[in-house]
Coordinates of C-alpha atoms and ligand atoms in Angstrom, one line a residue:
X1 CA 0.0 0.0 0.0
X2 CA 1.0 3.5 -0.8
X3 CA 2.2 5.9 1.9
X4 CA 0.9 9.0 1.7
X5 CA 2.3 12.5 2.4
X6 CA 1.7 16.4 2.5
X7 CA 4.7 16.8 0.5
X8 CA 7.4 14.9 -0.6
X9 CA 11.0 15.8 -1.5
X10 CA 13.2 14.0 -3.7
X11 CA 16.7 14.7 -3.0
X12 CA 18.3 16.0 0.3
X13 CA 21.1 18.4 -0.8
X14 CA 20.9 22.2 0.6
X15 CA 17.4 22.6 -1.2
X16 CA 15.7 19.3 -0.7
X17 CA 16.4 19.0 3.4
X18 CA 15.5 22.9 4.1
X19 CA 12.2 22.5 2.3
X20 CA 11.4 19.4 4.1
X21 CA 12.2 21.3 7.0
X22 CA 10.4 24.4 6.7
X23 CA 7.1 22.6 5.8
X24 CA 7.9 20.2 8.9
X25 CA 7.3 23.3 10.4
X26 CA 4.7 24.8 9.0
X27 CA 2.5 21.3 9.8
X28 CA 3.0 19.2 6.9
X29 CA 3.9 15.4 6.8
X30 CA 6.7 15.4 4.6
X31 CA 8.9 12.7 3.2
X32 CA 12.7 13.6 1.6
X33 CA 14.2 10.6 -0.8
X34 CA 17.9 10.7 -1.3
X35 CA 19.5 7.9 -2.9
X36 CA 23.0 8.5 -1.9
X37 CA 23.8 11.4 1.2
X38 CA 21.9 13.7 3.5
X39 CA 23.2 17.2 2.5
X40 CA 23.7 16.9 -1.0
X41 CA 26.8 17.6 -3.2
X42 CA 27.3 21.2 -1.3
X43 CA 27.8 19.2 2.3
X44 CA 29.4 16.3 1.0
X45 CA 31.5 16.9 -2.0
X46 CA 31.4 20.6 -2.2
X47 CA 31.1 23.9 -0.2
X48 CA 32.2 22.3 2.9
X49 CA 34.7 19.7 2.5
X50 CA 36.5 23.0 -0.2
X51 CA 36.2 24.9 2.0
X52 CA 38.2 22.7 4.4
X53 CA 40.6 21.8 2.0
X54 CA 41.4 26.1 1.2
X55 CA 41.7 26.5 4.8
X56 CA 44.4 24.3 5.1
X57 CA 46.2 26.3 2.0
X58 CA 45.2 29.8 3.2
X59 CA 46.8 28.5 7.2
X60 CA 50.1 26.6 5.1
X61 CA 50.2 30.3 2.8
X62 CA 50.5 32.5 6.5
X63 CA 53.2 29.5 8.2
X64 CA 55.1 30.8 5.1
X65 CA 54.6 34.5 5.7
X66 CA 55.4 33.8 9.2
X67 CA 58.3 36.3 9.3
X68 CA 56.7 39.1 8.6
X69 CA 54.4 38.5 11.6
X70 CA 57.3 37.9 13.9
X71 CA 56.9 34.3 14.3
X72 CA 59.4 31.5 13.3
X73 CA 57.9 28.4 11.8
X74 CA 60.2 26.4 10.1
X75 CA 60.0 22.6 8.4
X76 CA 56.7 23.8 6.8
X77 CA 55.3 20.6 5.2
X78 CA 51.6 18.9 4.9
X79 CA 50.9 15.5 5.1
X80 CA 48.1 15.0 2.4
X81 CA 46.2 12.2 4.0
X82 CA 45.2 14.1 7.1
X83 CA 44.4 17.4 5.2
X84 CA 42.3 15.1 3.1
X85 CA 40.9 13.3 6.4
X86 CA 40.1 16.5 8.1
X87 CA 38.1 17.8 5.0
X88 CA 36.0 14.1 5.0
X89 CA 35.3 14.4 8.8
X90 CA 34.4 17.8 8.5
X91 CA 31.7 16.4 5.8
X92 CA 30.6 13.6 8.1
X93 CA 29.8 15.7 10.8
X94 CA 27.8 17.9 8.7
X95 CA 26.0 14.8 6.8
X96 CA 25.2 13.7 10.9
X97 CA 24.0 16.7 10.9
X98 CA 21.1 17.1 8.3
X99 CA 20.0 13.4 9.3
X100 CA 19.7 15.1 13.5
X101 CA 17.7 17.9 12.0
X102 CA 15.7 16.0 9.9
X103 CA 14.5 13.7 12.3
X104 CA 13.6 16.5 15.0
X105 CA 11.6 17.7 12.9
X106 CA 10.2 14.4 11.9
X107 CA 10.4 14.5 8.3
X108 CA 10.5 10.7 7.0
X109 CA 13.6 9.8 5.5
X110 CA 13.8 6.9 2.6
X111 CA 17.1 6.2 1.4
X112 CA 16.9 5.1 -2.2
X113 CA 16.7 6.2 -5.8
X114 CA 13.2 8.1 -6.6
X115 CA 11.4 8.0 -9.6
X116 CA 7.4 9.5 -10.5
X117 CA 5.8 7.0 -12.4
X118 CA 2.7 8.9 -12.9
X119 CA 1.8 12.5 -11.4
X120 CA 1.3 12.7 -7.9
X121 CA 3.5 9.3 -7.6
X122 CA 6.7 8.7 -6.2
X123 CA 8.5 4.9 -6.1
X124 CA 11.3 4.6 -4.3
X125 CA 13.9 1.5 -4.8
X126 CA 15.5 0.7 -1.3
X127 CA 17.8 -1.5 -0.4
X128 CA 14.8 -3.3 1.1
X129 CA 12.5 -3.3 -2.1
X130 CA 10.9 -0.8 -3.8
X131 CA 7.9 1.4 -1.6
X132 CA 5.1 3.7 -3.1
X133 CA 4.4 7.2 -2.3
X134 CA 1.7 9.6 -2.9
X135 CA 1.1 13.4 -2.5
X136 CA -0.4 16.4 -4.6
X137 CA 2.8 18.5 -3.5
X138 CA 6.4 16.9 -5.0
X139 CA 9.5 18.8 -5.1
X140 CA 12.3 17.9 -7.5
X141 CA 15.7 18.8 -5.9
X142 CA 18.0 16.3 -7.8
X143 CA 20.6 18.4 -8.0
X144 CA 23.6 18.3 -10.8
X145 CA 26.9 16.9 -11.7
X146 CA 30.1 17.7 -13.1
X147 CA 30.1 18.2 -17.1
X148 CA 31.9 16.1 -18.7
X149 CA 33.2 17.0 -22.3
X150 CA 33.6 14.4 -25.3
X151 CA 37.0 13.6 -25.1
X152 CA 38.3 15.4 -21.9
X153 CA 36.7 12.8 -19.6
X154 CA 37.4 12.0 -16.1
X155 CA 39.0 9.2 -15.4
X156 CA 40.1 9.3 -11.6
X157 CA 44.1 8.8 -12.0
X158 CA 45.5 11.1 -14.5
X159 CA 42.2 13.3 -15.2
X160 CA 39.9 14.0 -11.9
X161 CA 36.7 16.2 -11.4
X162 CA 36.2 17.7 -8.4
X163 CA 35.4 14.7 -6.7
X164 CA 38.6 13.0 -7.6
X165 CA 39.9 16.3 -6.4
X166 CA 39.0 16.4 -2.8
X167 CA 40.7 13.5 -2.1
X168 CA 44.1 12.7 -3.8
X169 CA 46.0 10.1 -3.2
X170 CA 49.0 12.1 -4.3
X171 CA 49.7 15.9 -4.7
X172 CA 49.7 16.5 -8.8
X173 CA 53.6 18.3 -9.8
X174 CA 52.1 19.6 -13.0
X175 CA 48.5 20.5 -12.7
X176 CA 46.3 21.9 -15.3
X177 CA 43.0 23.3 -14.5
X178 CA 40.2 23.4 -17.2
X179 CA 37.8 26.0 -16.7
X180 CA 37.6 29.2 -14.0
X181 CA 35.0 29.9 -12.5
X182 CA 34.4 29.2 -8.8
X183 CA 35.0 25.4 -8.8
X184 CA 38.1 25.4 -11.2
X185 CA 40.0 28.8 -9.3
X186 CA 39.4 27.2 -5.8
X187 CA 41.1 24.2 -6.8
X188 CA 43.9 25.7 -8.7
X189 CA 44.3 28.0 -5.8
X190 CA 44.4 24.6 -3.4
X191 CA 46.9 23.0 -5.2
X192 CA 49.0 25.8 -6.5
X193 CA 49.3 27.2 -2.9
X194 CA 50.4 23.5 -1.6
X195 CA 53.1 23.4 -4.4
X196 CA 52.0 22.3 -7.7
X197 CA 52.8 24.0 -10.9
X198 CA 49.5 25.3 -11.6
X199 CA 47.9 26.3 -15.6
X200 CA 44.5 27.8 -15.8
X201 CA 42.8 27.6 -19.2
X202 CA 39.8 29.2 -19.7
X203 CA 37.6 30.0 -22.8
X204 CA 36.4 33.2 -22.5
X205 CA 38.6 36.2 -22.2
X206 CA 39.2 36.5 -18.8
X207 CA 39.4 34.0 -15.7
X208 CA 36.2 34.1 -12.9
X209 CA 33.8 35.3 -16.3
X210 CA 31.0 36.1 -14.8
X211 CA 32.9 38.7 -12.2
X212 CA 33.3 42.3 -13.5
X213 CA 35.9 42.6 -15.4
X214 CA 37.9 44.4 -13.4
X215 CA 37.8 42.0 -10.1
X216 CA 39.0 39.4 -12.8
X217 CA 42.1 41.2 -14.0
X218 CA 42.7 42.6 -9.7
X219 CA 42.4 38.3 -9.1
X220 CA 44.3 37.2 -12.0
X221 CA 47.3 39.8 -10.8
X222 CA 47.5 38.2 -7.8
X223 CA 47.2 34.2 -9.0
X224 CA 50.1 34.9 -11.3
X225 CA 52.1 36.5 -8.1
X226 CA 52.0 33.1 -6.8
X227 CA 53.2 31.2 -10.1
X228 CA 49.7 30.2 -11.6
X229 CA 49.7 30.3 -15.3
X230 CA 46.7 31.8 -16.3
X231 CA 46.3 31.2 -20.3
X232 CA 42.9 33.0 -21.5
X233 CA 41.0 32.7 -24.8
X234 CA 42.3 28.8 -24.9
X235 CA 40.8 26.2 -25.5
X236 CA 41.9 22.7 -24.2
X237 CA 40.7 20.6 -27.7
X238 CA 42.7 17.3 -26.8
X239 CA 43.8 15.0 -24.1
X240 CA 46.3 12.4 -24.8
X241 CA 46.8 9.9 -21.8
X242 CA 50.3 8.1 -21.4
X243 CA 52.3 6.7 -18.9
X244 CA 51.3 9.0 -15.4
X245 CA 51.5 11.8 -17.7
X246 CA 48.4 13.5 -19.7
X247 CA 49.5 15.4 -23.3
X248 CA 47.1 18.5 -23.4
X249 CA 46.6 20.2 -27.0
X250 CA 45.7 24.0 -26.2
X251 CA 43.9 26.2 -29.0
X252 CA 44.8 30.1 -28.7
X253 CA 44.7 32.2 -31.2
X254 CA 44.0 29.9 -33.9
X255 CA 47.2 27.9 -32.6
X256 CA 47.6 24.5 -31.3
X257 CA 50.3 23.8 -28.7
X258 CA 51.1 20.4 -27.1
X259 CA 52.1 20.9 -23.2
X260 CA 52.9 17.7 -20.9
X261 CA 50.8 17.7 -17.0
X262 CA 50.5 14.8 -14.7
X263 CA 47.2 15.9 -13.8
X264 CA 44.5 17.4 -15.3
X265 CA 41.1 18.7 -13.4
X266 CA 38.0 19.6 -15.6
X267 CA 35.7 22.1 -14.1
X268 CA 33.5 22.7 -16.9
X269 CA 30.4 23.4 -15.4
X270 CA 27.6 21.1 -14.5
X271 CA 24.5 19.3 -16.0
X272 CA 21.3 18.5 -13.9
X273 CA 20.1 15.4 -12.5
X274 CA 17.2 15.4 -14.9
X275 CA 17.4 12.0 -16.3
X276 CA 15.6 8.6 -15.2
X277 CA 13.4 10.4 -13.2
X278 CA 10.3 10.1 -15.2
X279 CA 9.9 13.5 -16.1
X280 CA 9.5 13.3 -20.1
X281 CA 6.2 11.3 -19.6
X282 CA 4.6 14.1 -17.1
X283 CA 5.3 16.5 -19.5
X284 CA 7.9 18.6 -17.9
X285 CA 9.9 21.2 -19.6
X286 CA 13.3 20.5 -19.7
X287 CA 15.7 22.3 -21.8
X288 CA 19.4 21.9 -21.6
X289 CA 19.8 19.0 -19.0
X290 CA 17.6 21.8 -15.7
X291 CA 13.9 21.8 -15.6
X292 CA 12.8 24.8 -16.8
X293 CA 10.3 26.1 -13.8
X294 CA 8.6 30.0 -13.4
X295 CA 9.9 32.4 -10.2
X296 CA 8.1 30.8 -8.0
X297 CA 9.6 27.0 -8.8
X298 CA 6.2 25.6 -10.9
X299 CA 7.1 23.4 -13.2
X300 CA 3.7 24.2 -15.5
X301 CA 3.0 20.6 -13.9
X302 CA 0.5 20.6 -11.3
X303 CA 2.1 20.1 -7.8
X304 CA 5.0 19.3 -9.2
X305 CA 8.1 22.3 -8.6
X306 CA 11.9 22.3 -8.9
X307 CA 14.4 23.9 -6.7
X308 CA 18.2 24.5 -6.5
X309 CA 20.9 23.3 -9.4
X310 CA 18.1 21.4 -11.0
X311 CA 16.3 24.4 -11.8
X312 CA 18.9 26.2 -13.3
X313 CA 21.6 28.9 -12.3
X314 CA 22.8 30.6 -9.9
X315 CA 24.4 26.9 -9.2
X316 CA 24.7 27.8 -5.8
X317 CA 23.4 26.0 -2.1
X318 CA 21.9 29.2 -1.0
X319 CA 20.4 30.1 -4.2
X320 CA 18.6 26.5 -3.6
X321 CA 17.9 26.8 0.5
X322 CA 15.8 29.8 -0.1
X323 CA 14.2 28.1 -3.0
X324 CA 13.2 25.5 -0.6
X325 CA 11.6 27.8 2.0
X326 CA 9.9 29.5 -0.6
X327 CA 8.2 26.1 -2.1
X328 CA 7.3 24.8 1.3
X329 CA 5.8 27.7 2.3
X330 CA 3.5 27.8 -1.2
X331 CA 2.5 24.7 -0.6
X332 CA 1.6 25.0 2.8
X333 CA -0.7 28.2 2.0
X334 CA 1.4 31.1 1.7
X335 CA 2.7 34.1 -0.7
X336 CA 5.9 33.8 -0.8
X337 CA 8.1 36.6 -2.6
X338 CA 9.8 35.2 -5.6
X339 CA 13.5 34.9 -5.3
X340 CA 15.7 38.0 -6.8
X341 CA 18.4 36.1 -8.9
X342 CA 20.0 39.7 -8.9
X343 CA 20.4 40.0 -5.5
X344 CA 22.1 36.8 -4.6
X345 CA 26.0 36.7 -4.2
X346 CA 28.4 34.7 -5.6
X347 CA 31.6 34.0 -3.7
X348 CA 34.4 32.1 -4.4
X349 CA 37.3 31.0 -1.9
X350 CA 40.4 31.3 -3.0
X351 CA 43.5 33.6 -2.3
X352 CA 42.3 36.2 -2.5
X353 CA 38.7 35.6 -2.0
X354 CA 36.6 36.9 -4.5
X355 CA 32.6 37.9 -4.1
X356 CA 29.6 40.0 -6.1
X357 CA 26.2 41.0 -5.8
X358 CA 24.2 42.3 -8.3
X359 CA 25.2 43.8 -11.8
X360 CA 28.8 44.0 -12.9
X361 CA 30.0 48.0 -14.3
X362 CA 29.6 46.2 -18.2
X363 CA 26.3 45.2 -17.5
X364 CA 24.7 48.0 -15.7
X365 CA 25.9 50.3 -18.9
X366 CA 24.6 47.5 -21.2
X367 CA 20.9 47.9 -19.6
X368 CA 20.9 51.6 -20.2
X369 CA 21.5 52.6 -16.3
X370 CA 23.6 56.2 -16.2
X371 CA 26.4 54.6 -13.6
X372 CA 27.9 56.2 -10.6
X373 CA 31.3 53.7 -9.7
X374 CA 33.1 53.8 -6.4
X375 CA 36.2 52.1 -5.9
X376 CA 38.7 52.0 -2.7
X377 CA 42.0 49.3 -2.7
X378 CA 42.7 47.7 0.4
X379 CA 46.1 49.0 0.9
X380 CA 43.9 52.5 2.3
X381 CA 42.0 50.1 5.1
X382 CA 43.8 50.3 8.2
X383 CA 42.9 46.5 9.1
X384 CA 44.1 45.4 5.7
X385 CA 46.9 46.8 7.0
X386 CA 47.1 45.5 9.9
X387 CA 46.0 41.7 9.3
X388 CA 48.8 42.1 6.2
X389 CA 46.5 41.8 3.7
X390 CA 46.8 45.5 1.8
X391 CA 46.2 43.4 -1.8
X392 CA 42.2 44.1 -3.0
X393 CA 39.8 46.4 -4.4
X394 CA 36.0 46.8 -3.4
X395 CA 33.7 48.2 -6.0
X396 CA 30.3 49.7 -6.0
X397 CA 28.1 50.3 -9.0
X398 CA 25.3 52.6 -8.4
X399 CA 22.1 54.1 -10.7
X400 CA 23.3 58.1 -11.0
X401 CA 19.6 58.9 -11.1
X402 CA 18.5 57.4 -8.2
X403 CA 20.9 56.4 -6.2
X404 CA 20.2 52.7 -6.2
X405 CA 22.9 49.7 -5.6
X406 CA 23.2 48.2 -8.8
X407 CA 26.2 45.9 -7.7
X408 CA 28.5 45.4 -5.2
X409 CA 31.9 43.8 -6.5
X410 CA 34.9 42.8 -4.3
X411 CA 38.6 41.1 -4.2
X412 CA 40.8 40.5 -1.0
X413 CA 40.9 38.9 2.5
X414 CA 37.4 37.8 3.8
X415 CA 35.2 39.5 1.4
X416 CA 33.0 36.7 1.1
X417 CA 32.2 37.4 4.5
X418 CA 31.8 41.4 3.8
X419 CA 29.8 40.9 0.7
X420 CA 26.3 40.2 2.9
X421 CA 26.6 43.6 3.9
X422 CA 25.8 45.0 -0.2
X423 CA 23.5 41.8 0.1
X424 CA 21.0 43.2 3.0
X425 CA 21.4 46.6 1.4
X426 CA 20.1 45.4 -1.9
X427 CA 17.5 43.8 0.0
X428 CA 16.1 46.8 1.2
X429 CA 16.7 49.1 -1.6
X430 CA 19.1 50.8 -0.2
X431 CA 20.4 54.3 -1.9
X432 CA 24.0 55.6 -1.6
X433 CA 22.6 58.3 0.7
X434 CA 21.4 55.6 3.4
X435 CA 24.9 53.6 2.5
X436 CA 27.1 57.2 3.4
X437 CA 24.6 57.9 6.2
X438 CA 25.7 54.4 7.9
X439 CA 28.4 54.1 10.2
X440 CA 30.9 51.5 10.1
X441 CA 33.1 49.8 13.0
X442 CA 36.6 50.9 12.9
X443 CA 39.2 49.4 12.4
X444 CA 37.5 46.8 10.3
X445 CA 37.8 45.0 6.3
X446 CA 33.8 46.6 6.1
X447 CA 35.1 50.0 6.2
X448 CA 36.3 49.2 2.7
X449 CA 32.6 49.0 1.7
X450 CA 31.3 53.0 3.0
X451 CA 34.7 54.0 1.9
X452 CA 33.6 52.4 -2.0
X453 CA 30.2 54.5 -1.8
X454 CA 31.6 57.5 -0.6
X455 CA 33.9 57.3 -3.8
X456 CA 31.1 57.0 -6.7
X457 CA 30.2 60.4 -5.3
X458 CA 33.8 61.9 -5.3
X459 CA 33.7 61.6 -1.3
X460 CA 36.2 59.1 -0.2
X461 CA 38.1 59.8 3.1
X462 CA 41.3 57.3 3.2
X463 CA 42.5 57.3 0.0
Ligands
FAD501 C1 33.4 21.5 -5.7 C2 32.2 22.3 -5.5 C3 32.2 23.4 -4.7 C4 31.1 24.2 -4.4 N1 31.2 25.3 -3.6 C5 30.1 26.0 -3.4 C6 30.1 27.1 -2.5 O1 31.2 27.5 -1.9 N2 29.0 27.8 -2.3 C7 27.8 27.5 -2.9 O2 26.8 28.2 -2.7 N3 27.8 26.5 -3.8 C8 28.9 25.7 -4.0 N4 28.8 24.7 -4.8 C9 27.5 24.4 -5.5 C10 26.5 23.7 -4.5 O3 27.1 22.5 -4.1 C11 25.2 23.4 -5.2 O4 24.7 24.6 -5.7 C12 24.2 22.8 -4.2 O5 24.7 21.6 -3.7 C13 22.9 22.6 -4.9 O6 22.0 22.0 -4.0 P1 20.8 21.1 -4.5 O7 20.0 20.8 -3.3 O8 20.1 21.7 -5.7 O9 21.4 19.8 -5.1 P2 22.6 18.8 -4.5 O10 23.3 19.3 -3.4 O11 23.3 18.3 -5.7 O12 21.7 17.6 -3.9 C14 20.9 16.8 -4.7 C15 20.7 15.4 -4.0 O13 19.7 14.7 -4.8 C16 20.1 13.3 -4.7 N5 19.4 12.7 -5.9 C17 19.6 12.9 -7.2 N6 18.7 12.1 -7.9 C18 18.0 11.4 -7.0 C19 17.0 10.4 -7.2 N7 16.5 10.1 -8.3 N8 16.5 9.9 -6.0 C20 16.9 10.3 -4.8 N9 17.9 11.2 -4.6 C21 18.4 11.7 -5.7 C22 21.6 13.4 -4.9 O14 22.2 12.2 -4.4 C23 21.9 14.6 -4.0 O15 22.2 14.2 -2.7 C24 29.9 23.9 -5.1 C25 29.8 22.7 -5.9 C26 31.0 22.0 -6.1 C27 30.9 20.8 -7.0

């Protein structure tokens, strides 16, 4: 017999398990399916166990610095295996996690691979047999996986994605890094920092693409301080695999170049977890591997939505929590705002730290906005100062004609941390007279940010 719920989830990365959560709270029976690990790609195999891994570079980067700070550290090393360990357990915990939170909120969890056989149907094949599920509300939060292009495939020893990435069983000499945006720079800046000879190809004409232009050319400054190869406009057409060593044809400039790595990691982009799933027969759009839904996460199939890398960019764990709030609370009765793709930041972790909100300068001018631009380098911030960090550049983009925050762009020490600040501002439509009006802590990295606004209008104090 069929169980039947409220709402069901399929999937349990940061999108599925905060929907089931925040209709758990609102009073629904829900059900989440996840066929391999509570918490998704973002706990398990992404934002977190990164983010463990580039704090272990950014710590080994300072014990070199350590002069400068007075200190003596010498016989500076890493032992691989235990920065890969601390990453996993740090992943674990946060998997323990979810599965705590899930159950105190007593959402039912089923372990298996989902599929909807009809509309309003969910099967799920355990390890224990297959069970049946029903409900008028189903949530698609699949999520997505690494691209993988004809030819440049993964295959775990000589070329990795960035699963193979986060744990290596040996630290590459000669890496090369396809593709930069957020995943492919954080692991070039992981390895490069722990000692291998690092080369960034990338397409387009400038590294971290979708970043205003000039954050890319600040960032790229600084990877090629610390002996990254950045090769722009290149295309990596050919992979030939030999003996622990990979053969890499690069296309620039109508030129092909043959250069030798022993490790290659492909950061592509991603494709969603669309297929198998059943979703051809209900009629649901899908167009270019994510299911195309409206703002509000409908697929056009009744009580059927889509949240989070599935439905499309930003590819980002936030960007799919507060789609997961905003579905449950739809379902459960409520009138949710739509979430503003425009005002969610991207950040990405690597030395230095890069993070935007908003419109870059290019594409404010390109929608017809009259721009105001503020800028103020790090090296006029006291604490920059201070912490040794004077490298970095905050930028503001504002509407001349009203005032408004168009974007907020930023490069240096902890700025993914700062950037929340443009965030909230963005949030309540803030104008550059409520910005200049506020009054920021002293000495701190956030000065940086009133400092940015006071420039667009000719006003900056410290520099
Ligand atoms: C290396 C890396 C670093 C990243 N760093 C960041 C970062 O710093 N910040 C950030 O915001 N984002 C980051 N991301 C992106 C982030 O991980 C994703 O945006 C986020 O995980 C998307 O959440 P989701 O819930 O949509 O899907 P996912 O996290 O992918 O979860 C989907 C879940 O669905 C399950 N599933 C799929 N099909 C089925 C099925 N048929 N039945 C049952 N279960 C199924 C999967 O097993 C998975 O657990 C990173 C990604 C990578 C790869």
């Amino acid at each position: 017999m069929s169980k039947s719920f409220d709402m069901i989830v399929i999937g349990a990365g940061p999108g599925g398990y905060v929907a089931a959560i925040r209709g758990a709270q609102l009073g629904l029976k829900v059900a989440i399916v996840e066929r391999e690990h509570l918490g998704g790609i973002c706990l398990n195999w992404g934002c977190i166990p990164t983010k463990a891994m580039l704090r272990t570079s950014e710590v080994f980067h300072l014990m070199h610095r350590a002069k400068e700070f007075g200190l003596k550290a010498e016989g500076i090393g890493y032992d691989l295996d235990a920065v890969v360990k601390r990453s996993r357990a740090i992943a674990k915990q946060l998997n323990s996690g979810v599965g705590h939170l899930l159950k105190k909120n007593k959402v039912a969890v089923l372990m298996g691979e989902a599929t909807l056989p009809a509309k309003g149907k969910v099967s799920v094949k355990t390890e224990n047999g297959t069970e049946e599920l029903t409900s008028n509300n189903i949530v698609l939060a699949t999520g997505a996986r690494a691209r993988e292009l004809p030819g440049l495939e993964a295959d775990g020893d000589l070329v990795w994605t960035y699963k193979h990435a986060l744990v290596p069983k040996r630290m590459p000499k000669k890496l090369l890094v396809i593709g930069s945006g957020a995943i492919g720079i954080e692991f070039a800046s992981f390895y490069n920092a722990l000692g291998s000879e690092t080369t960034v190809v990338e397409v387009m004409d400038r590294i971290l693409p979708v970043e205003d232009a000039e954050i890319s050319t600040f960032a790229k400054k600084q990877f090629e301080k610390q002996g990254m190869t950045i090769r722009e406009k290149a295309m990596v057409k050919q992979l030939d695999r030999g003996k622990g060593k990979v053969t890499a044809h690069i296309e620039a400039a109508g030129k092909v170049t043959k250069e030798e790595f022993d490790t290659v990691i492909s950061a592509v982009g991603i494709v969603g977890n669309t297929e198998g799933l059943g979703l051809e027969a209900l009629g649901v759009n899908v167009d270019r591997t994510h299911v195309v839904t409206d703002v509000r996460c409908r697929t056009g199939v009744d009580g059927l939505y889509a949240i989070g890398d599935i439905a499309g960019a930003p590819w980002l764990a936030h960007k799919a929590s507060h789609e997961g709030v905003m579905v449950a609370e739809l379902i459960a009765g409520g009138h949710p705002h739509a979430v503003d793709a425009d005002s969610i930041a991207g950040c990405t972790y690597c030395l230095p730290q890069v993070a935007s909100v908003g419109l870059t300068e290019a594409q404010a001018k390109e929608q017809g906005y009259d721009v105001k631009v503020g800028r103020f380098p790090f090296i006029g911030n006291g604490k920059a100062i201070a912490l040794g960090e004077p490298e970095g550049l905050v930028k503001t983009v504002f509407d001349a004609k009203t005032g408004a925050l168009l974007g907020a762009h930023m490069v240096g020490a902890e700025v993914t941390e700062l950037i929340q600040g443009y965030v909230v501002g963005r949030q309540l439509e803030t104008t550059e007279e409520d910005l200049m009006q506020t009054v920021f802590p002293h000495p701190t990295l956030s000065e940086m940010m009133h400092e940015a606004v006071l420039d667009a209008w000719g006003r900056a104090i410290h520099y």
